mmCIF file of C-alpha atoms in Angstrom:
data_model
loop_
_atom_site.group_PDB
_atom_site.id
_atom_site.type_symbol
_atom_site.label_atom_id
_atom_site.label_comp_id
_atom_site.label_asym_id
_atom_site.label_seq_id
_atom_site.Cartn_x
_atom_site.Cartn_y
_atom_site.Cartn_z
ATOM 1 C CA MET N 1 41.188 91.789 38.905
ATOM 2 C CA VAL N 2 42.611 94.285 41.387
ATOM 3 C CA ILE N 3 44.184 92.691 44.473
ATOM 4 C CA LYS N 4 44.182 94.991 47.496
ATOM 5 C CA ILE N 5 46.971 94.511 50.055
ATOM 6 C CA ALA N 6 46.695 96.137 53.483
ATOM 7 C CA VAL N 7 49.827 96.561 55.604
ATOM 8 C CA ILE N 8 50.283 97.719 59.196
ATOM 9 C CA VAL N 9 53.378 99.932 58.942
ATOM 10 C CA PRO N 10 53.741 102.774 61.448
ATOM 11 C CA ASP N 11 57.165 103.539 59.990
ATOM 12 C CA GLU N 12 57.171 105.497 56.706
ATOM 13 C CA GLU N 13 60.536 104.112 55.581
ATOM 14 C CA GLN N 14 59.322 100.542 55.984
ATOM 15 C CA ASN N 15 56.184 101.497 54.081
ATOM 16 C CA ARG N 16 58.303 102.594 51.094
ATOM 17 C CA LYS N 17 60.409 99.423 51.202
ATOM 18 C CA ILE N 18 57.349 97.155 51.242
ATOM 19 C CA ALA N 19 55.677 99.065 48.404
ATOM 20 C CA SER N 20 58.879 98.843 46.364
ATOM 21 C CA PHE N 21 59.154 95.091 46.940
ATOM 22 C CA ILE N 22 55.564 94.464 45.877
ATOM 23 C CA LYS N 23 56.024 96.552 42.743
ATOM 24 C CA ARG N 24 59.140 94.618 41.716
ATOM 25 C CA ASN N 25 57.998 91.139 42.664
ATOM 26 C CA LEU N 26 54.399 90.752 41.587
ATOM 27 C CA PRO N 27 53.736 87.023 41.151
ATOM 28 C CA SER N 28 51.692 87.538 37.986
ATOM 29 C CA GLU N 29 50.989 90.034 35.254
ATOM 30 C CA ARG N 30 47.344 88.931 35.143
ATOM 31 C CA GLN N 31 46.390 91.042 38.159
ATOM 32 C CA THR N 32 46.780 94.613 39.381
ATOM 33 C CA TRP N 33 48.183 94.893 42.903
ATOM 34 C CA THR N 34 47.446 97.936 45.073
ATOM 35 C CA MET N 35 48.857 98.523 48.569
ATOM 36 C CA PHE N 36 47.106 100.336 51.418
ATOM 37 C CA ALA N 37 49.253 101.249 54.426
ATOM 38 C CA TYR N 38 47.776 101.812 57.877
ATOM 39 C CA ALA N 39 49.676 103.284 60.807
ATOM 40 C CA SER N 40 47.787 101.191 63.363
ATOM 41 C CA VAL N 41 45.542 98.174 63.781
ATOM 42 C CA ASN N 42 42.639 100.378 64.887
ATOM 43 C CA LEU N 43 42.733 102.410 61.679
ATOM 44 C CA LEU N 44 42.484 99.283 59.509
ATOM 45 C CA ILE N 45 39.608 97.853 61.553
ATOM 46 C CA HIS N 46 37.818 101.209 61.383
ATOM 47 C CA ALA N 47 38.202 101.272 57.596
ATOM 48 C CA MET N 48 36.750 97.750 57.340
ATOM 49 C CA GLN N 49 33.854 98.339 59.727
ATOM 50 C CA SER N 50 32.862 101.918 58.969
ATOM 51 C CA GLU N 51 34.023 102.478 55.406
ATOM 52 C CA GLY N 52 33.384 99.016 53.978
ATOM 53 C CA PHE N 53 37.029 98.507 52.960
ATOM 54 C CA ARG N 54 37.676 94.858 52.066
ATOM 55 C CA PRO N 55 41.348 94.028 51.559
ATOM 56 C CA ASP N 56 42.164 90.798 49.751
ATOM 57 C CA ILE N 57 45.450 90.288 51.617
ATOM 58 C CA VAL N 58 46.568 91.662 54.977
ATOM 59 C CA LEU N 59 50.202 91.564 56.071
ATOM 60 C CA LEU N 60 50.266 91.185 59.845
ATOM 61 C CA PRO N 61 52.853 91.237 62.616
ATOM 62 C CA SER N 62 53.390 87.966 64.431
ATOM 63 C CA GLY N 63 52.562 87.372 68.060
ATOM 64 C CA SER N 64 49.343 87.762 69.990
ATOM 65 C CA GLN N 65 48.557 91.166 68.507
ATOM 66 C CA GLY N 66 48.769 89.859 64.957
ATOM 67 C CA TYR N 67 46.672 86.746 65.660
ATOM 68 C CA SER N 68 44.031 88.757 67.506
ATOM 69 C CA LEU N 69 43.825 91.161 64.591
ATOM 70 C CA GLY N 70 43.664 88.251 62.166
ATOM 71 C CA ARG N 71 40.661 86.756 63.909
ATOM 72 C CA HIS N 72 38.933 90.133 63.853
ATOM 73 C CA ILE N 73 39.613 90.603 60.153
ATOM 74 C CA ARG N 74 38.389 87.105 59.298
ATOM 75 C CA SER N 75 35.156 87.739 61.215
ATOM 76 C CA ILE N 76 34.512 90.718 58.930
ATOM 77 C CA ASN N 77 35.798 89.224 55.684
ATOM 78 C CA HIS N 78 36.215 85.431 55.627
ATOM 79 C CA ARG N 79 37.908 85.509 52.217
ATOM 80 C CA CYS N 80 40.806 87.687 53.306
ATOM 81 C CA VAL N 81 44.245 86.065 53.095
ATOM 82 C CA LEU N 82 46.453 86.556 56.156
ATOM 83 C CA ILE N 83 50.245 86.607 55.824
ATOM 84 C CA TYR N 84 52.258 86.891 59.038
ATOM 85 C CA MET N 85 55.661 88.559 59.250
ATOM 86 C CA PRO N 86 57.642 87.333 62.273
ATOM 87 C CA ASP N 87 60.860 89.019 63.335
ATOM 88 C CA LYS N 88 62.678 85.697 63.346
ATOM 89 C CA ASP N 89 62.071 82.098 62.278
ATOM 90 C CA ALA N 90 59.195 80.516 64.141
ATOM 91 C CA ASP N 91 56.489 77.905 63.776
ATOM 92 C CA PHE N 92 52.892 79.067 64.059
ATOM 93 C CA HIS N 93 49.541 77.451 64.672
ATOM 94 C CA ASP N 94 46.454 79.281 63.455
ATOM 95 C CA ALA N 95 42.753 78.510 63.158
ATOM 96 C CA PHE N 96 42.304 79.984 59.694
ATOM 97 C CA SER N 97 42.872 76.785 57.722
ATOM 98 C CA SER N 98 40.388 77.777 55.026
ATOM 99 C CA CYS N 99 42.852 80.106 53.310
ATOM 100 C CA PRO N 100 46.590 80.112 52.619
ATOM 101 C CA ILE N 101 48.681 81.440 55.486
ATOM 102 C CA ALA N 102 52.394 82.071 55.186
ATOM 103 C CA HIS N 103 55.091 83.598 57.292
ATOM 104 C CA PHE N 104 58.489 84.927 56.315
ATOM 105 C CA THR N 105 61.291 86.908 57.844
ATOM 106 C CA MET N 106 62.387 89.291 55.099
ATOM 107 C CA TRP N 107 60.783 91.106 52.217
ATOM 108 C CA LYS N 108 63.565 90.122 49.850
ATOM 109 C CA ASN N 109 62.803 86.478 50.371
ATOM 110 C CA GLU N 110 61.575 83.669 48.102
ATOM 111 C CA GLU N 111 59.079 82.591 50.764
ATOM 112 C CA CYS N 112 57.416 85.982 50.455
ATOM 113 C CA ARG N 113 57.008 85.564 46.717
ATOM 114 C CA ARG N 114 55.533 82.097 47.222
ATOM 115 C CA ALA N 115 53.116 83.505 49.788
ATOM 116 C CA LEU N 116 51.872 86.171 47.373
ATOM 117 C CA ALA N 117 51.566 83.633 44.538
ATOM 118 C CA SER N 118 49.598 81.277 46.794
ATOM 119 C CA ALA N 119 47.342 84.141 47.848
ATOM 120 C CA GLU N 120 46.730 85.067 44.218
ATOM 121 C CA LYS N 121 45.707 81.498 43.330
ATOM 122 C CA TYR N 122 43.359 81.316 46.304
ATOM 123 C CA LEU N 123 41.732 84.639 45.420
ATOM 124 C CA GLU N 124 41.283 83.582 41.792
ATOM 125 C CA ASP N 125 39.379 80.495 42.988
ATOM 126 C CA GLU N 126 37.216 82.517 45.363
ATOM 127 C CA ILE N 127 36.376 85.184 42.788
ATOM 128 C CA TRP N 128 35.640 82.507 40.180
ATOM 129 C CA ILE N 129 33.143 80.960 42.594
ATOM 130 C CA GLU N 130 31.482 84.285 43.412
ATOM 131 C CA ASN N 131 31.321 85.595 39.843
ATOM 132 C CA GLU N 132 29.848 82.392 38.444
ATOM 133 C CA HIS N 133 27.151 82.310 41.132
ATOM 134 C CA LEU N 134 27.419 78.546 41.220
ATOM 135 C CA ASP N 135 24.806 76.454 42.982
ATOM 136 C CA GLY N 136 27.501 74.285 44.539
ATOM 137 C CA SER N 137 27.554 71.604 41.834
ATOM 138 C CA GLY N 138 31.113 72.462 40.845
ATOM 139 C CA VAL N 139 32.359 73.601 44.237
ATOM 140 C CA PHE N 140 33.075 71.789 47.476
ATOM 141 C CA ILE N 141 31.777 73.815 50.436
ATOM 142 C CA HIS N 142 32.302 73.172 54.132
ATOM 143 C CA GLU N 143 31.156 75.791 56.595
ATOM 144 C CA ASN N 144 30.715 76.060 60.357
ATOM 145 C CA GLN N 145 31.204 78.721 63.025
ATOM 146 C CA LYS N 146 34.999 78.424 62.974
ATOM 147 C CA GLN N 147 35.818 77.546 59.401
ATOM 148 C CA MET N 148 34.807 78.017 55.794
ATOM 149 C CA ILE N 149 36.308 75.979 52.962
ATOM 150 C CA ARG N 150 35.308 76.557 49.356
ATOM 151 C CA MET N 151 37.207 75.157 46.389
ATOM 152 C CA ARG N 152 36.578 73.721 42.976
ATOM 153 C CA TYR N 153 36.282 69.946 42.844
ATOM 154 C CA THR N 154 38.698 70.069 39.917
ATOM 155 C CA ASN N 155 41.387 71.362 42.317
ATOM 156 C CA ILE N 156 41.078 68.292 44.560
ATOM 157 C CA ASP N 157 43.027 65.029 44.117
ATOM 158 C CA TYR N 158 41.307 63.149 46.925
ATOM 159 C CA PHE N 159 39.571 63.262 50.294
ATOM 160 C CA GLU N 160 41.123 61.251 53.116
ATOM 161 C CA SER N 161 39.417 60.104 56.317
ATOM 162 C CA ASP N 162 41.595 60.306 59.441
ATOM 163 C CA LEU N 163 39.681 59.351 62.606
ATOM 164 C CA HIS N 164 37.084 62.121 62.975
ATOM 165 C CA ARG N 165 38.747 64.440 60.449
ATOM 166 C CA VAL N 166 38.586 64.753 56.687
ATOM 167 C CA ILE N 167 41.728 65.919 54.905
ATOM 168 C CA ILE N 168 41.483 67.462 51.436
ATOM 169 C CA HIS N 169 44.570 66.828 49.294
ATOM 170 C CA ARG N 170 44.767 69.474 46.588
ATOM 171 C CA TYR N 171 46.525 69.100 43.245
ATOM 172 C CA ASP N 172 49.033 71.817 44.265
ATOM 173 C CA GLY N 173 50.222 69.841 47.290
ATOM 174 C CA GLU N 174 48.320 71.919 49.845
ATOM 175 C CA THR N 175 45.931 70.299 52.334
ATOM 176 C CA GLU N 176 42.851 71.419 54.253
ATOM 177 C CA ALA N 177 41.413 69.577 57.265
ATOM 178 C CA PHE N 178 38.100 69.736 59.066
ATOM 179 C CA ILE N 179 35.890 67.660 61.364
ATOM 180 C CA GLY N 180 33.581 65.503 59.272
ATOM 181 C CA LYS N 181 32.746 62.135 57.725
ATOM 182 C CA LEU N 182 33.811 60.810 54.354
ATOM 183 C CA ASN N 183 30.400 59.210 53.850
ATOM 184 C CA ASP N 184 28.708 62.619 53.976
ATOM 185 C CA ILE N 185 31.101 64.018 51.377
ATOM 186 C CA GLN N 186 30.612 61.018 49.105
ATOM 187 C CA GLU N 187 26.832 61.527 49.092
ATOM 188 C CA ASN N 188 27.135 65.130 47.884
ATOM 189 C CA CYS N 189 30.298 64.893 45.800
ATOM 190 C CA THR N 190 30.050 65.650 42.098
ATOM 191 C CA GLY N 191 32.454 65.038 39.257
ATOM 192 C CA ASN N 192 34.819 62.119 38.862
ATOM 193 C CA PHE N 193 35.161 61.023 42.489
ATOM 194 C CA GLU N 194 35.010 57.376 43.538
ATOM 195 C CA ARG N 195 35.324 55.637 46.913
ATOM 196 C CA VAL N 196 38.210 53.209 46.528
ATOM 197 C CA HIS N 197 38.976 52.597 50.190
ATOM 198 C CA GLN N 198 37.440 53.146 53.596
ATOM 199 C CA SER N 199 39.788 56.116 53.939
ATOM 200 C CA TYR N 200 39.953 57.479 50.374
ATOM 201 C CA LEU N 201 37.557 59.217 47.981
ATOM 202 C CA VAL N 202 39.590 59.953 44.856
ATOM 203 C CA ASN N 203 39.324 62.090 41.725
ATOM 204 C CA VAL N 204 39.873 59.449 39.023
ATOM 205 C CA LYS N 205 40.686 62.057 36.349
ATOM 206 C CA HIS N 206 43.734 63.153 38.370
ATOM 207 C CA ILE N 207 45.285 59.658 38.579
ATOM 208 C CA ALA N 208 48.439 59.326 36.489
ATOM 209 C CA LYS N 209 49.347 55.710 37.240
ATOM 210 C CA VAL N 210 48.140 52.677 39.197
ATOM 211 C CA PHE N 211 50.623 50.256 40.806
ATOM 212 C CA ARG N 212 49.245 46.730 40.758
ATOM 213 C CA ASN N 213 51.287 45.079 43.531
ATOM 214 C CA THR N 214 50.548 47.601 46.264
ATOM 215 C CA ARG N 215 47.306 49.038 44.790
ATOM 216 C CA ARG N 216 48.902 52.466 45.020
ATOM 217 C CA LEU N 217 47.313 55.356 43.101
ATOM 218 C CA LEU N 218 49.760 58.014 41.920
ATOM 219 C CA PHE N 219 48.318 61.402 40.962
ATOM 220 C CA TYR N 220 49.798 63.801 38.421
ATOM 221 C CA SER N 221 50.606 66.134 41.316
ATOM 222 C CA GLY N 222 52.722 63.502 43.068
ATOM 223 C CA ASN N 223 50.090 62.839 45.730
ATOM 224 C CA GLU N 224 49.383 59.193 46.548
ATOM 225 C CA ALA N 225 46.413 57.198 47.826
ATOM 226 C CA TYR N 226 45.554 53.494 48.019
ATOM 227 C CA CYS N 227 42.776 51.255 46.756
ATOM 228 C CA SER N 228 41.471 48.513 49.036
ATOM 229 C CA ARG N 229 42.022 44.866 48.165
ATOM 230 C CA ALA N 230 38.281 44.280 47.796
ATOM 231 C CA ALA N 231 37.653 47.299 45.557
ATOM 232 C CA PHE N 232 40.759 46.970 43.371
ATOM 233 C CA PRO N 233 39.544 44.440 40.717
ATOM 234 C CA LYS N 234 36.316 46.358 40.103
ATOM 235 C CA PHE N 235 38.209 49.657 39.984
ATOM 236 C CA LEU N 236 40.571 48.370 37.273
ATOM 237 C CA GLU N 237 37.685 46.903 35.320
ATOM 238 C CA CYS N 238 35.791 50.213 35.329
ATOM 239 C CA HIS N 239 38.836 52.258 34.297
ATOM 240 C CA PRO N 240 40.745 50.551 31.468
ATOM 241 C CA GLU N 241 42.042 53.986 30.446
ATOM 242 C CA LEU N 242 44.345 54.157 33.486
ATOM 243 C CA GLU N 243 47.971 53.148 33.152
ATOM 244 C CA VAL N 244 48.638 50.094 35.309
ATOM 245 C CA THR N 245 52.124 48.886 36.131
ATOM 246 C CA ASN N 246 53.979 46.797 38.705
ATOM 247 C CA ASP N 247 55.717 48.603 41.547
ATOM 248 C CA ASP N 248 59.348 49.577 41.088
#
C-alpha cells in the first residue's frame, strides 16, 4: 500500500526538512510513504477537485485557515486523515471524529510519530473494508451528514450509552462518539457482542477477567465496563470460559 501525504509548505527549506523527517521516521516497513508538497491551500484543493488527487494524510496548519481547509478536504474525501501542526501547545476541538486527528509542535517529536502510526492503522482498516467489499456483516458503520464511522467489530471492546450519545471504546484505547441509541446498535450488531447493562454492549471475546464483587469486566486492552446486578448470574453461567476472581 502506498500512503500519500500532502503538506502545505510555501517554504522550500521546510519542505526538505519535513520530507527528511518522514523518510527517517516511517512508522512501518509494511507501507510505502510518498510526500506531495503544495505551496498553497488553493493548489491542493485544485488538485483534489480537478485532477482527482486523493491524499491519505494531509498535514495542516492550525487556526481557522487549517480547520476551514480540513472541512473542505473531508467533504471531498471522507477517509483522509487530518494532522494539525500548531506553532505552540494548544488544545483543539474538531468535528472530524471519524478519523484520527493529532497535533504536535515539532517534526522531531514522538507525538508526530504516534500520529503517523495512528494514521497508518486507520488507513489499513479503511482499505481492508474497501478491498473486501464487505456487506457490513463484519464492519460497524455509522453515517450522517456530519460524520462517518467505519471500523471492524473485532477492533471494538464495547459500546457505551451516555445520555443521547453512544461511545465506541476501541481495543487500542481510542474512542469515537456519535448521537444514537444502544438499542439500535444491539439489533444490528454481529459477532460476540452481548448487552450486559443498560449502558454497555460488550465484546465478550475481548474480556480478560471478570471481578465478582463489583461485576467489573476488564478487557485485554485495559478498558473496563460493568455488568448489571440482574444480568450478572446469567452472564457467568453462559461464559464459564471467562476468568472470574474477587476484586483486589
